PDB file of C-alpha atoms in Angstrom:
ATOM      1  CA  UNK A1024      -5.225 -13.680  23.071  1.00 81.00           C
ATOM      2  CA  UNK A1025      -1.868 -14.126  21.634  1.00 93.00           C
ATOM      3  CA  UNK A1026      -2.187 -11.025  19.341  1.00 94.00           C
ATOM      4  CA  UNK A1027      -3.027  -8.678  22.257  1.00 94.00           C
ATOM      5  CA  UNK A1028      -0.193 -10.149  24.385  1.00 96.00           C
ATOM      6  CA  UNK A1029       2.283  -9.673  21.530  1.00 96.00           C
ATOM      7  CA  UNK A1030       1.347  -6.063  21.038  1.00 95.00           C
ATOM      8  CA  UNK A1031       1.497  -5.433  24.756  1.00 95.00           C
ATOM      9  CA  UNK A1032       4.968  -6.972  25.056  1.00 96.00           C
ATOM     10  CA  UNK A1033       6.313  -5.364  21.848  1.00 96.00           C
ATOM     11  CA  UNK A1034       5.161  -1.831  21.238  1.00 94.00           C
ATOM     12  CA  UNK A1035       5.802  -1.091  17.530  1.00 93.00           C
ATOM     13  CA  UNK A1036       6.920   2.487  18.082  1.00 93.00           C
ATOM     14  CA  UNK A1037       9.550   1.315  20.615  1.00 94.00           C
ATOM     15  CA  UNK A1038      11.203  -1.334  18.489  1.00 94.00           C
ATOM     16  CA  UNK A1039      14.812  -0.923  17.315  1.00 95.00           C
ATOM     17  CA  UNK A1040      14.834  -0.335  13.604  1.00 93.00           C
ATOM     18  CA  UNK A1041      16.715  -3.564  12.857  1.00 93.00           C
ATOM     19  CA  UNK A1042      13.916  -5.638  14.382  1.00 95.00           C
ATOM     20  CA  UNK A1043      10.913  -3.962  12.716  1.00 96.00           C
ATOM     21  CA  UNK A1044      10.762  -6.280   9.724  1.00 96.00           C
ATOM     22  CA  UNK A1045      10.680  -9.327  12.006  1.00 97.00           C
ATOM     23  CA  UNK A1046       8.165  -7.640  14.099  1.00 97.00           C
ATOM     24  CA  UNK A1047       5.895  -7.091  11.010  1.00 98.00           C
ATOM     25  CA  UNK A1048       6.185 -10.577   9.967  1.00 98.00           C
ATOM     26  CA  UNK A1049       5.248 -12.037  13.425  1.00 97.00           C
ATOM     27  CA  UNK A1050       2.486  -9.536  13.714  1.00 98.00           C
ATOM     28  CA  UNK A1051       1.037 -10.574  10.240  1.00 98.00           C
ATOM     29  CA  UNK A1052       1.185 -14.279  11.276  1.00 98.00           C
ATOM     30  CA  UNK A1053      -0.689 -13.596  14.523  1.00 98.00           C
ATOM     31  CA  UNK A1054      -3.279 -11.486  12.815  1.00 98.00           C
ATOM     32  CA  UNK A1055      -3.845 -14.031  10.208  1.00 97.00           C
ATOM     33  CA  UNK A1056      -4.187 -16.892  12.774  1.00 96.00           C
ATOM     34  CA  UNK A1057      -6.561 -14.711  14.760  1.00 96.00           C
ATOM     35  CA  UNK A1058      -8.850 -14.240  11.653  1.00 96.00           C
ATOM     36  CA  UNK A1059      -7.821 -10.686  10.834  1.00 97.00           C
ATOM     37  CA  UNK A1060      -7.264 -11.241   7.200  1.00 97.00           C
ATOM     38  CA  UNK A1061      -7.418  -7.620   6.286  1.00 98.00           C
ATOM     39  CA  UNK A1062      -5.071  -6.528   8.981  1.00 98.00           C
ATOM     40  CA  UNK A1063      -2.647  -9.473   8.175  1.00 98.00           C
ATOM     41  CA  UNK A1064      -2.718  -8.538   4.483  1.00 98.00           C
ATOM     42  CA  UNK A1065      -1.816  -4.837   5.368  1.00 98.00           C
ATOM     43  CA  UNK A1066       1.068  -6.084   7.677  1.00 98.00           C
ATOM     44  CA  UNK A1067       2.379  -8.386   4.940  1.00 98.00           C
ATOM     45  CA  UNK A1068       2.376  -5.451   2.516  1.00 98.00           C
ATOM     46  CA  UNK A1069       4.041  -3.165   4.962  1.00 97.00           C
ATOM     47  CA  UNK A1070       6.743  -5.893   5.471  1.00 98.00           C
ATOM     48  CA  UNK A1071       7.201  -6.225   1.666  1.00 97.00           C
ATOM     49  CA  UNK A1072       7.567  -2.464   1.252  1.00 97.00           C
ATOM     50  CA  UNK A1073      10.144  -2.507   4.132  1.00 96.00           C
ATOM     51  CA  UNK A1074      12.381  -5.322   2.867  1.00 96.00           C
ATOM     52  CA  UNK A1075      12.163  -4.207  -0.774  1.00 91.00           C
ATOM     53  CA  UNK A1076      13.654  -6.664  -3.092  1.00 86.00           C
ATOM     54  CA  UNK A1077      16.146  -8.069  -0.599  1.00 90.00           C
ATOM     55  CA  UNK A1078      15.846 -11.785  -0.964  1.00 92.00           C
ATOM     56  CA  UNK A1079      15.308 -13.922   2.100  1.00 96.00           C
ATOM     57  CA  UNK A1080      12.776 -15.671   4.225  1.00 96.00           C
ATOM     58  CA  UNK A1081      10.938 -12.396   5.265  1.00 97.00           C
ATOM     59  CA  UNK A1082      10.305 -11.499   1.652  1.00 97.00           C
ATOM     60  CA  UNK A1083       9.240 -15.096   0.865  1.00 97.00           C
ATOM     61  CA  UNK A1084       6.975 -14.953   3.863  1.00 97.00           C
ATOM     62  CA  UNK A1085       5.477 -11.665   2.849  1.00 97.00           C
ATOM     63  CA  UNK A1086       4.864 -12.787  -0.777  1.00 97.00           C
ATOM     64  CA  UNK A1087       3.337 -15.986   0.440  1.00 98.00           C
ATOM     65  CA  UNK A1088       1.027 -14.289   2.874  1.00 98.00           C
ATOM     66  CA  UNK A1089      -0.027 -11.690   0.262  1.00 98.00           C
ATOM     67  CA  UNK A1090      -0.856 -14.396  -2.259  1.00 98.00           C
ATOM     68  CA  UNK A1091      -2.727 -16.423   0.338  1.00 96.00           C
ATOM     69  CA  UNK A1092      -4.785 -13.496   1.543  1.00 98.00           C
ATOM     70  CA  UNK A1093      -5.462 -11.873  -1.866  1.00 96.00           C
ATOM     71  CA  UNK A1094      -7.500 -14.829  -3.046  1.00 90.00           C
TER      72      UNK A1094
END
């Protein structure tokens, strides 16, 4: 399972702060692909809160994920 391997390789509490947003984006993607819609939505929301209003791909990805999973 890709999600379990990702979490095993990259423990969230051990990540450098500058990598945490990217981690949340990849985690949300894997959760969504694994069928964990609620978990993915929560991760996208955490990502959006973390990046705030800073424009860029991570914010765009978070907004798209939230829109997709909120339907």
